[in-house]
Amino acid sequence: MRRRTLLTGSAATAVAAANLLPSGGFAQAKTQTVNLQLGWLASNNNIGEIAAKHMGYFEEEKLNVVIQPGGPSIDGVAIVASGRHEIGQVSSSPSLMLAASQKIPVKCFATVLQQHPYTFFSLEKKPIRKPQDMVGKKIGIQATGKILLSALLKKHNIPEKDVEVVVIGSDFAPLLTGQTDAVTGWLTSTTAIKGLGQPPVTLRLWDAGVQLYALPLYATRDTLEKKPAMLAGFLRGLARGYEYTQKNPEKAVDLLVKEYPNFKRADELEGVKVLLSFAFNDNTKANGWGAFDPKVWQDQITLYDELKQFTAGAPKLDDVITTSILDATKDARAKIG
């Protein structure tokens, strides 16, 4: 049972007086703890959050942001949807489209990267420079990424039977051993790429016509309706974190390695520079960091519907995204290209 405290005498008078204070009176605003649920383990993908934390940008917004790691056995969307954590981040936008189609009440309110770094890596001896080069080849892909390959093949009218799929983990070794002719990963995964021992041939999913967003931020409809100020404060702080990283990549990586001492500084610095090339472009120059294009989302929904990925029917665009938090912070998010 909860204990209730009875206020009497001077204590009651003090509380009553405090309640009469105008907003922004003598009392200091209380810091609110906000949990950011990741879709995977923390990495250089979270450089902006780390910079914002260590530079005090979240603190200035009266927020204590706690990064909650994800992993193979953690359903981050379910955790956020349940109300256990306030904000979520997934690796790729289709996760939120699929959630919306299942009537899970979460919406994207900003996106960290403007283009997805998802890439097919091959070697010069058997290069895959365009989708048609995949015909007759063995493509190593994670089980959760098979739909991305299907989308790419459909986009280019390539029968799936013409490409051999080999399910792999996150390791690039199958490419070196000849088990596969290509492997998939993010261009920001510099440690894995270096492990190949040679510059790989790259084919980005985005360049091949399947345009997805990476690292979208989301919250429940309830949080969006009841705590818009908190979400706006989080987005302002994170935008400043990315602006700091863009202007001071080496210092930002120092903060990242301080937070996660097992990271290799040289590799992370290289990866962060690649990451920043996806975080800022003409859209952010016009609309500020974190902005997204609703048309890109609609095109994704249409493509996934054509691939029959929505067992409960394709979601409406308004069930997947909202621009309300972007609109509320449009003057505070750095317009950098």
mmCIF file of C-alpha atoms in Angstrom:
data_model
loop_
_atom_site.group_PDB
_atom_site.id
_atom_site.type_symbol
_atom_site.label_atom_id
_atom_site.label_comp_id
_atom_site.label_asym_id
_atom_site.label_seq_id
_atom_site.Cartn_x
_atom_site.Cartn_y
_atom_site.Cartn_z
ATOM 1 C CA MET A 1 0.000 0.000 0.000
ATOM 2 C CA ARG A 2 1.168 3.542 -0.696
ATOM 3 C CA ARG A 3 1.688 5.762 2.268
ATOM 4 C CA ARG A 4 -0.049 9.138 2.208
ATOM 5 C CA THR A 5 1.495 12.052 4.075
ATOM 6 C CA LEU A 6 -0.799 14.512 5.824
ATOM 7 C CA LEU A 7 0.408 18.092 5.480
ATOM 8 C CA THR A 8 -0.430 20.352 8.408
ATOM 9 C CA GLY A 9 0.440 23.789 9.687
ATOM 10 C CA SER A 10 3.374 25.531 8.070
ATOM 11 C CA ALA A 11 4.025 22.646 5.643
ATOM 12 C CA ALA A 12 0.545 22.942 4.167
ATOM 13 C CA THR A 13 0.889 26.692 3.974
ATOM 14 C CA ALA A 14 4.196 26.357 2.117
ATOM 15 C CA VAL A 15 2.702 23.953 -0.416
ATOM 16 C CA ALA A 16 -0.281 26.221 -0.977
ATOM 17 C CA ALA A 17 2.015 29.182 -1.505
ATOM 18 C CA ALA A 18 4.129 27.210 -3.962
ATOM 19 C CA ASN A 19 1.037 26.325 -5.943
ATOM 20 C CA LEU A 20 0.282 30.021 -6.319
ATOM 21 C CA LEU A 21 3.663 30.731 -7.912
ATOM 22 C CA PRO A 22 3.489 31.606 -11.599
ATOM 23 C CA SER A 23 5.047 29.259 -14.129
ATOM 24 C CA GLY A 24 8.822 29.697 -14.035
ATOM 25 C CA GLY A 25 8.701 30.935 -10.409
ATOM 26 C CA PHE A 26 11.333 30.335 -7.785
ATOM 27 C CA ALA A 27 11.216 26.542 -7.968
ATOM 28 C CA GLN A 28 13.660 24.865 -10.348
ATOM 29 C CA ALA A 29 12.041 22.684 -13.028
ATOM 30 C CA LYS A 30 12.474 19.015 -12.200
ATOM 31 C CA THR A 31 14.624 16.838 -14.459
ATOM 32 C CA GLN A 32 12.665 14.076 -16.152
ATOM 33 C CA THR A 33 14.180 10.681 -16.913
ATOM 34 C CA VAL A 34 13.522 9.555 -20.484
ATOM 35 C CA ASN A 35 14.415 6.062 -21.693
ATOM 36 C CA LEU A 36 15.546 5.678 -25.309
ATOM 37 C CA GLN A 37 15.005 2.064 -26.361
ATOM 38 C CA LEU A 38 17.378 1.005 -29.135
ATOM 39 C CA GLY A 39 16.587 -1.653 -31.679
ATOM 40 C CA TRP A 40 20.088 -3.075 -31.300
ATOM 41 C CA LEU A 41 23.231 -2.593 -29.230
ATOM 42 C CA ALA A 42 24.680 0.903 -28.940
ATOM 43 C CA SER A 43 27.232 1.805 -31.616
ATOM 44 C CA ASN A 44 28.522 4.800 -33.552
ATOM 45 C CA ASN A 45 24.900 5.116 -34.707
ATOM 46 C CA ASN A 46 24.300 6.748 -31.318
ATOM 47 C CA ILE A 47 27.055 9.344 -31.550
ATOM 48 C CA GLY A 48 24.523 12.197 -31.436
ATOM 49 C CA GLU A 49 22.898 10.926 -28.254
ATOM 50 C CA ILE A 50 26.277 10.510 -26.562
ATOM 51 C CA ALA A 51 27.398 13.998 -27.618
ATOM 52 C CA ALA A 52 24.128 15.532 -26.411
ATOM 53 C CA LYS A 53 24.463 13.749 -23.082
ATOM 54 C CA HIS A 54 28.086 14.702 -22.399
ATOM 55 C CA MET A 55 27.748 18.271 -23.696
ATOM 56 C CA GLY A 56 24.775 18.870 -21.409
ATOM 57 C CA TYR A 57 22.227 19.482 -24.174
ATOM 58 C CA PHE A 58 19.704 17.040 -22.736
ATOM 59 C CA GLU A 59 20.304 18.456 -19.271
ATOM 60 C CA GLU A 60 19.468 21.947 -20.561
ATOM 61 C CA GLU A 61 16.130 20.501 -21.677
ATOM 62 C CA LYS A 62 15.618 19.150 -18.130
ATOM 63 C CA LEU A 63 15.961 15.585 -19.419
ATOM 64 C CA ASN A 64 18.006 12.675 -18.151
ATOM 65 C CA VAL A 65 18.193 10.455 -21.251
ATOM 66 C CA VAL A 66 19.025 6.823 -20.525
ATOM 67 C CA ILE A 67 20.016 4.660 -23.506
ATOM 68 C CA GLN A 68 18.462 1.202 -23.241
ATOM 69 C CA PRO A 69 20.235 -1.349 -25.469
ATOM 70 C CA GLY A 70 18.321 -3.712 -27.689
ATOM 71 C CA GLY A 71 19.457 -7.063 -29.024
ATOM 72 C CA PRO A 72 18.348 -10.262 -30.744
ATOM 73 C CA SER A 73 15.975 -11.241 -27.922
ATOM 74 C CA ILE A 74 14.602 -7.755 -27.226
ATOM 75 C CA ASP A 75 11.522 -6.429 -29.025
ATOM 76 C CA GLY A 76 12.068 -2.692 -28.674
ATOM 77 C CA VAL A 77 8.837 -1.722 -30.423
ATOM 78 C CA ALA A 78 6.816 -3.875 -28.025
ATOM 79 C CA ILE A 79 8.607 -2.339 -25.035
ATOM 80 C CA VAL A 80 7.833 1.218 -26.157
ATOM 81 C CA ALA A 81 4.280 0.316 -27.180
ATOM 82 C CA SER A 82 3.672 -1.081 -23.687
ATOM 83 C CA GLY A 83 4.632 2.270 -22.139
ATOM 84 C CA ARG A 84 7.672 0.858 -20.341
ATOM 85 C CA HIS A 85 10.020 3.225 -22.205
ATOM 86 C CA GLU A 86 9.155 6.608 -23.684
ATOM 87 C CA ILE A 87 11.078 6.780 -26.983
ATOM 88 C CA GLY A 88 12.318 4.133 -29.382
ATOM 89 C CA GLN A 89 14.742 3.891 -32.255
ATOM 90 C CA VAL A 90 14.814 1.108 -34.839
ATOM 91 C CA SER A 91 17.448 0.403 -37.452
ATOM 92 C CA SER A 92 15.114 0.637 -40.443
ATOM 93 C CA SER A 93 11.800 2.288 -41.261
ATOM 94 C CA PRO A 94 9.911 -0.856 -42.379
ATOM 95 C CA SER A 95 9.714 -2.000 -38.740
ATOM 96 C CA LEU A 96 7.406 0.918 -37.980
ATOM 97 C CA MET A 97 5.303 0.381 -41.099
ATOM 98 C CA LEU A 98 4.794 -3.266 -40.156
ATOM 99 C CA ALA A 99 3.957 -2.289 -36.570
ATOM 100 C CA ALA A 100 1.362 0.209 -37.767
ATOM 101 C CA SER A 101 -0.195 -2.410 -40.021
ATOM 102 C CA GLN A 102 -0.648 -4.601 -36.926
ATOM 103 C CA LYS A 103 -2.389 -1.728 -35.125
ATOM 104 C CA ILE A 104 0.529 -1.222 -32.741
ATOM 105 C CA PRO A 105 0.109 2.453 -31.725
ATOM 106 C CA VAL A 106 3.580 3.851 -32.464
ATOM 107 C CA LYS A 107 4.558 6.619 -34.901
ATOM 108 C CA CYS A 108 7.825 7.968 -36.270
ATOM 109 C CA PHE A 109 8.403 11.611 -35.295
ATOM 110 C CA ALA A 110 11.926 12.129 -36.722
ATOM 111 C CA THR A 111 14.668 10.225 -38.500
ATOM 112 C CA VAL A 112 18.370 10.295 -37.653
ATOM 113 C CA LEU A 113 19.637 9.468 -41.158
ATOM 114 C CA GLN A 114 18.337 10.837 -44.428
ATOM 115 C CA GLN A 115 19.333 7.774 -46.437
ATOM 116 C CA HIS A 116 19.888 4.165 -45.408
ATOM 117 C CA PRO A 117 23.527 2.931 -45.360
ATOM 118 C CA TYR A 118 22.430 -0.680 -46.054
ATOM 119 C CA THR A 119 24.830 -2.045 -48.657
ATOM 120 C CA PHE A 120 25.701 -5.149 -50.652
ATOM 121 C CA PHE A 121 29.469 -5.781 -50.454
ATOM 122 C CA SER A 122 31.306 -7.866 -53.055
ATOM 123 C CA LEU A 123 34.893 -8.297 -54.251
ATOM 124 C CA GLU A 124 36.545 -7.250 -57.508
ATOM 125 C CA LYS A 125 36.906 -10.877 -58.653
ATOM 126 C CA LYS A 126 33.082 -11.182 -58.724
ATOM 127 C CA PRO A 127 31.784 -7.613 -58.554
ATOM 128 C CA ILE A 128 28.139 -6.707 -58.031
ATOM 129 C CA ARG A 129 27.832 -3.117 -59.163
ATOM 130 C CA LYS A 130 24.169 -3.157 -60.185
ATOM 131 C CA PRO A 131 21.167 -5.334 -59.283
ATOM 132 C CA GLN A 132 21.374 -7.296 -62.553
ATOM 133 C CA ASP A 133 24.845 -8.501 -61.497
ATOM 134 C CA MET A 134 23.172 -10.563 -58.744
ATOM 135 C CA VAL A 135 21.717 -13.031 -61.240
ATOM 136 C CA GLY A 136 23.365 -16.420 -60.716
ATOM 137 C CA LYS A 137 25.187 -15.194 -57.600
ATOM 138 C CA LYS A 138 25.046 -16.251 -53.935
ATOM 139 C CA ILE A 139 23.918 -13.346 -51.748
ATOM 140 C CA GLY A 140 24.672 -13.589 -48.030
ATOM 141 C CA ILE A 141 22.039 -11.810 -45.989
ATOM 142 C CA GLN A 142 20.711 -11.804 -42.431
ATOM 143 C CA ALA A 143 17.347 -13.532 -41.996
ATOM 144 C CA THR A 144 15.657 -10.228 -41.099
ATOM 145 C CA GLY A 145 17.052 -8.607 -44.253
ATOM 146 C CA LYS A 146 15.682 -11.101 -46.787
ATOM 147 C CA ILE A 147 12.705 -8.843 -47.443
ATOM 148 C CA LEU A 148 15.109 -6.058 -48.462
ATOM 149 C CA LEU A 149 16.637 -8.289 -51.103
ATOM 150 C CA SER A 150 13.144 -9.281 -52.277
ATOM 151 C CA ALA A 151 12.237 -5.600 -52.574
ATOM 152 C CA LEU A 152 15.367 -4.896 -54.598
ATOM 153 C CA LEU A 153 14.748 -7.807 -56.980
ATOM 154 C CA LYS A 154 11.108 -6.821 -57.470
ATOM 155 C CA LYS A 155 12.120 -3.213 -58.152
ATOM 156 C CA HIS A 156 14.306 -4.433 -61.021
ATOM 157 C CA ASN A 157 12.056 -7.251 -62.287
ATOM 158 C CA ILE A 158 14.569 -9.958 -61.367
ATOM 159 C CA PRO A 159 12.967 -13.351 -60.539
ATOM 160 C CA GLU A 160 13.924 -14.444 -57.011
ATOM 161 C CA LYS A 161 14.734 -17.927 -58.315
ATOM 162 C CA ASP A 162 17.613 -16.405 -60.289
ATOM 163 C CA VAL A 163 19.443 -15.415 -57.092
ATOM 164 C CA GLU A 164 20.649 -17.826 -54.404
ATOM 165 C CA VAL A 165 20.066 -16.581 -50.852
ATOM 166 C CA VAL A 166 22.484 -17.677 -48.122
ATOM 167 C CA VAL A 167 21.447 -16.732 -44.589
ATOM 168 C CA ILE A 168 24.438 -15.410 -42.650
ATOM 169 C CA GLY A 169 25.165 -13.555 -39.420
ATOM 170 C CA SER A 170 26.764 -10.123 -39.109
ATOM 171 C CA ASP A 171 30.233 -11.427 -40.015
ATOM 172 C CA PHE A 172 31.658 -10.662 -43.469
ATOM 173 C CA ALA A 173 33.765 -13.868 -43.450
ATOM 174 C CA PRO A 174 31.480 -15.800 -45.877
ATOM 175 C CA LEU A 175 32.545 -13.369 -48.605
ATOM 176 C CA LEU A 176 36.223 -14.150 -48.054
ATOM 177 C CA THR A 177 35.732 -17.919 -47.864
ATOM 178 C CA GLY A 178 33.696 -18.018 -51.074
ATOM 179 C CA GLN A 179 30.546 -19.173 -49.300
ATOM 180 C CA THR A 180 28.855 -16.118 -50.806
ATOM 181 C CA ASP A 181 29.496 -13.683 -53.645
ATOM 182 C CA ALA A 182 28.168 -10.764 -51.600
ATOM 183 C CA VAL A 183 27.314 -9.934 -48.004
ATOM 184 C CA THR A 184 25.136 -7.209 -46.562
ATOM 185 C CA GLY A 185 25.829 -4.632 -43.899
ATOM 186 C CA TRP A 186 26.009 -0.907 -43.199
ATOM 187 C CA LEU A 187 28.621 1.346 -44.781
ATOM 188 C CA THR A 188 29.271 2.654 -41.265
ATOM 189 C CA SER A 189 30.541 -0.798 -40.118
ATOM 190 C CA THR A 190 34.159 0.130 -40.752
ATOM 191 C CA THR A 191 35.681 -2.583 -38.534
ATOM 192 C CA ALA A 192 33.915 -5.350 -40.490
ATOM 193 C CA ILE A 193 34.791 -3.725 -43.808
ATOM 194 C CA LYS A 194 38.475 -3.488 -42.852
ATOM 195 C CA GLY A 195 38.380 -7.192 -42.024
ATOM 196 C CA LEU A 196 37.988 -7.914 -45.746
ATOM 197 C CA GLY A 197 41.589 -6.782 -46.261
ATOM 198 C CA GLN A 198 40.728 -5.057 -49.536
ATOM 199 C CA PRO A 199 38.407 -2.307 -50.736
ATOM 200 C CA PRO A 200 35.037 -3.922 -51.471
ATOM 201 C CA VAL A 201 32.707 -3.212 -54.376
ATOM 202 C CA THR A 202 29.587 -1.593 -52.941
ATOM 203 C CA LEU A 203 25.964 -1.386 -54.045
ATOM 204 C CA ARG A 204 23.740 0.655 -51.747
ATOM 205 C CA LEU A 205 20.110 -0.344 -51.403
ATOM 206 C CA TRP A 206 19.102 3.331 -51.679
ATOM 207 C CA ASP A 207 21.021 3.811 -54.940
ATOM 208 C CA ALA A 208 19.367 0.656 -56.294
ATOM 209 C CA GLY A 209 15.957 2.249 -55.857
ATOM 210 C CA VAL A 210 14.761 0.863 -52.518
ATOM 211 C CA GLN A 211 14.750 4.012 -50.435
ATOM 212 C CA LEU A 212 14.323 3.404 -46.715
ATOM 213 C CA TYR A 213 15.065 5.583 -43.723
ATOM 214 C CA ALA A 214 17.587 4.492 -41.098
ATOM 215 C CA LEU A 215 17.374 5.046 -37.333
ATOM 216 C CA PRO A 216 13.842 6.502 -37.209
ATOM 217 C CA LEU A 217 12.721 7.746 -33.791
ATOM 218 C CA TYR A 218 9.256 6.829 -32.593
ATOM 219 C CA ALA A 219 6.852 7.090 -29.679
ATOM 220 C CA THR A 220 3.350 5.928 -28.877
ATOM 221 C CA ARG A 221 0.340 7.976 -29.883
ATOM 222 C CA ASP A 222 -0.350 8.488 -26.179
ATOM 223 C CA THR A 223 3.110 9.954 -25.575
ATOM 224 C CA LEU A 224 2.818 12.134 -28.678
ATOM 225 C CA GLU A 225 -0.489 13.520 -27.443
ATOM 226 C CA LYS A 226 0.319 13.892 -23.744
ATOM 227 C CA LYS A 227 4.057 14.637 -23.681
ATOM 228 C CA PRO A 228 4.850 16.671 -26.814
ATOM 229 C CA ALA A 229 7.031 19.098 -24.818
ATOM 230 C CA MET A 230 9.218 16.233 -23.602
ATOM 231 C CA LEU A 231 9.601 14.853 -27.138
ATOM 232 C CA ALA A 232 10.382 18.329 -28.482
ATOM 233 C CA GLY A 233 13.030 18.812 -25.794
ATOM 234 C CA PHE A 234 14.567 15.441 -26.633
ATOM 235 C CA LEU A 235 14.669 16.274 -30.342
ATOM 236 C CA ARG A 236 16.182 19.713 -29.732
ATOM 237 C CA GLY A 237 18.903 18.201 -27.562
ATOM 238 C CA LEU A 238 19.645 15.405 -30.030
ATOM 239 C CA ALA A 239 19.754 17.831 -32.952
ATOM 240 C CA ARG A 240 22.372 19.836 -31.074
ATOM 241 C CA GLY A 241 24.286 16.618 -30.430
ATOM 242 C CA TYR A 242 24.446 15.900 -34.145
ATOM 243 C CA GLU A 243 25.340 19.491 -34.949
ATOM 244 C CA TYR A 244 28.223 19.263 -32.462
ATOM 245 C CA THR A 245 29.340 15.953 -34.002
ATOM 246 C CA GLN A 246 29.212 17.388 -37.517
ATOM 247 C CA LYS A 247 31.418 20.303 -36.478
ATOM 248 C CA ASN A 248 33.665 18.332 -34.073
ATOM 249 C CA PRO A 249 33.779 14.670 -35.186
ATOM 250 C CA GLU A 250 37.011 13.832 -33.373
ATOM 251 C CA LYS A 251 35.857 15.314 -30.072
ATOM 252 C CA ALA A 252 32.501 13.567 -30.426
ATOM 253 C CA VAL A 253 34.220 10.219 -31.011
ATOM 254 C CA ASP A 254 36.321 10.833 -27.890
ATOM 255 C CA LEU A 255 33.046 11.140 -25.967
ATOM 256 C CA LEU A 256 31.756 7.940 -27.607
ATOM 257 C CA VAL A 257 34.859 5.973 -26.637
ATOM 258 C CA LYS A 258 34.675 7.415 -23.131
ATOM 259 C CA GLU A 259 31.130 6.051 -22.861
ATOM 260 C CA TYR A 260 32.026 2.703 -24.488
ATOM 261 C CA PRO A 261 35.746 1.984 -23.814
ATOM 262 C CA ASN A 262 35.697 -1.241 -25.870
ATOM 263 C CA PHE A 263 35.213 0.749 -29.094
ATOM 264 C CA LYS A 264 38.257 1.341 -31.324
ATOM 265 C CA ARG A 265 38.700 5.073 -31.740
ATOM 266 C CA ALA A 266 40.191 5.011 -35.266
ATOM 267 C CA ASP A 267 37.467 2.719 -36.591
ATOM 268 C CA GLU A 268 34.686 4.696 -34.918
ATOM 269 C CA LEU A 269 36.001 7.986 -36.275
ATOM 270 C CA GLU A 270 35.988 6.580 -39.784
ATOM 271 C CA GLY A 271 32.496 5.174 -39.276
ATOM 272 C CA VAL A 272 31.141 8.418 -37.835
ATOM 273 C CA LYS A 273 32.368 10.396 -40.828
ATOM 274 C CA VAL A 274 30.430 8.020 -43.088
ATOM 275 C CA LEU A 275 27.408 8.270 -40.787
ATOM 276 C CA LEU A 276 27.422 12.061 -40.964
ATOM 277 C CA SER A 277 27.261 11.914 -44.756
ATOM 278 C CA PHE A 278 23.882 10.193 -44.335
ATOM 279 C CA ALA A 279 22.667 12.435 -41.505
ATOM 280 C CA PHE A 280 22.941 15.713 -43.418
ATOM 281 C CA ASN A 281 21.890 16.508 -46.984
ATOM 282 C CA ASP A 282 19.783 18.991 -48.960
ATOM 283 C CA ASN A 283 16.685 18.079 -46.956
ATOM 284 C CA THR A 284 18.341 18.892 -43.624
ATOM 285 C CA LYS A 285 19.732 22.093 -45.116
ATOM 286 C CA ALA A 286 16.189 23.156 -45.946
ATOM 287 C CA ASN A 287 14.224 21.616 -43.065
ATOM 288 C CA GLY A 288 16.727 20.947 -40.294
ATOM 289 C CA TRP A 289 18.351 17.816 -38.931
ATOM 290 C CA GLY A 290 15.881 14.985 -38.259
ATOM 291 C CA ALA A 291 13.358 15.963 -40.939
ATOM 292 C CA PHE A 292 11.909 13.381 -43.302
ATOM 293 C CA ASP A 293 9.968 13.372 -46.562
ATOM 294 C CA PRO A 294 6.458 11.861 -46.234
ATOM 295 C CA LYS A 295 6.631 10.803 -49.902
ATOM 296 C CA VAL A 296 9.576 8.505 -49.129
ATOM 297 C CA TRP A 297 7.448 6.856 -46.434
ATOM 298 C CA GLN A 298 4.465 6.482 -48.786
ATOM 299 C CA ASP A 299 6.678 4.910 -51.458
ATOM 300 C CA GLN A 300 7.930 2.408 -48.874
ATOM 301 C CA ILE A 301 4.396 1.497 -47.841
ATOM 302 C CA THR A 302 3.386 1.013 -51.485
ATOM 303 C CA LEU A 303 6.398 -1.217 -52.228
ATOM 304 C CA TYR A 304 5.883 -3.381 -49.146
ATOM 305 C CA ASP A 305 2.203 -3.693 -49.976
ATOM 306 C CA GLU A 306 3.128 -4.921 -53.461
ATOM 307 C CA LEU A 307 5.390 -7.498 -51.779
ATOM 308 C CA LYS A 308 2.400 -8.602 -49.651
ATOM 309 C CA GLN A 309 4.212 -7.880 -46.387
ATOM 310 C CA PHE A 310 1.166 -6.434 -44.617
ATOM 311 C CA THR A 311 -0.844 -9.433 -43.480
ATOM 312 C CA ALA A 312 -3.398 -7.131 -41.850
ATOM 313 C CA GLY A 313 -3.501 -4.665 -44.734
ATOM 314 C CA ALA A 314 -1.308 -1.692 -45.639
ATOM 315 C CA PRO A 315 -1.264 1.068 -43.021
ATOM 316 C CA LYS A 316 -2.260 4.634 -43.773
ATOM 317 C CA LEU A 317 0.580 7.142 -43.895
ATOM 318 C CA ASP A 318 -0.872 9.062 -40.921
ATOM 319 C CA ASP A 319 -0.702 5.870 -38.844
ATOM 320 C CA VAL A 320 3.047 5.564 -39.486
ATOM 321 C CA ILE A 321 4.397 9.116 -39.184
ATOM 322 C CA THR A 322 3.682 12.477 -37.606
ATOM 323 C CA THR A 323 5.358 15.824 -38.274
ATOM 324 C CA SER A 324 4.046 17.449 -35.093
ATOM 325 C CA ILE A 325 7.334 17.286 -33.171
ATOM 326 C CA LEU A 326 9.359 18.363 -36.207
ATOM 327 C CA ASP A 327 7.005 21.326 -36.640
ATOM 328 C CA ALA A 328 7.361 22.278 -32.964
ATOM 329 C CA THR A 329 11.178 22.294 -33.208
ATOM 330 C CA LYS A 330 11.692 23.624 -36.734
ATOM 331 C CA ASP A 331 13.544 26.734 -35.563
ATOM 332 C CA ALA A 332 15.803 24.841 -33.151
ATOM 333 C CA ARG A 333 17.158 22.072 -35.397
ATOM 334 C CA ALA A 334 20.331 22.997 -37.299
ATOM 335 C CA LYS A 335 19.809 23.567 -41.004
ATOM 336 C CA ILE A 336 23.055 22.018 -42.256
ATOM 337 C CA GLY A 337 23.567 20.200 -45.539
#
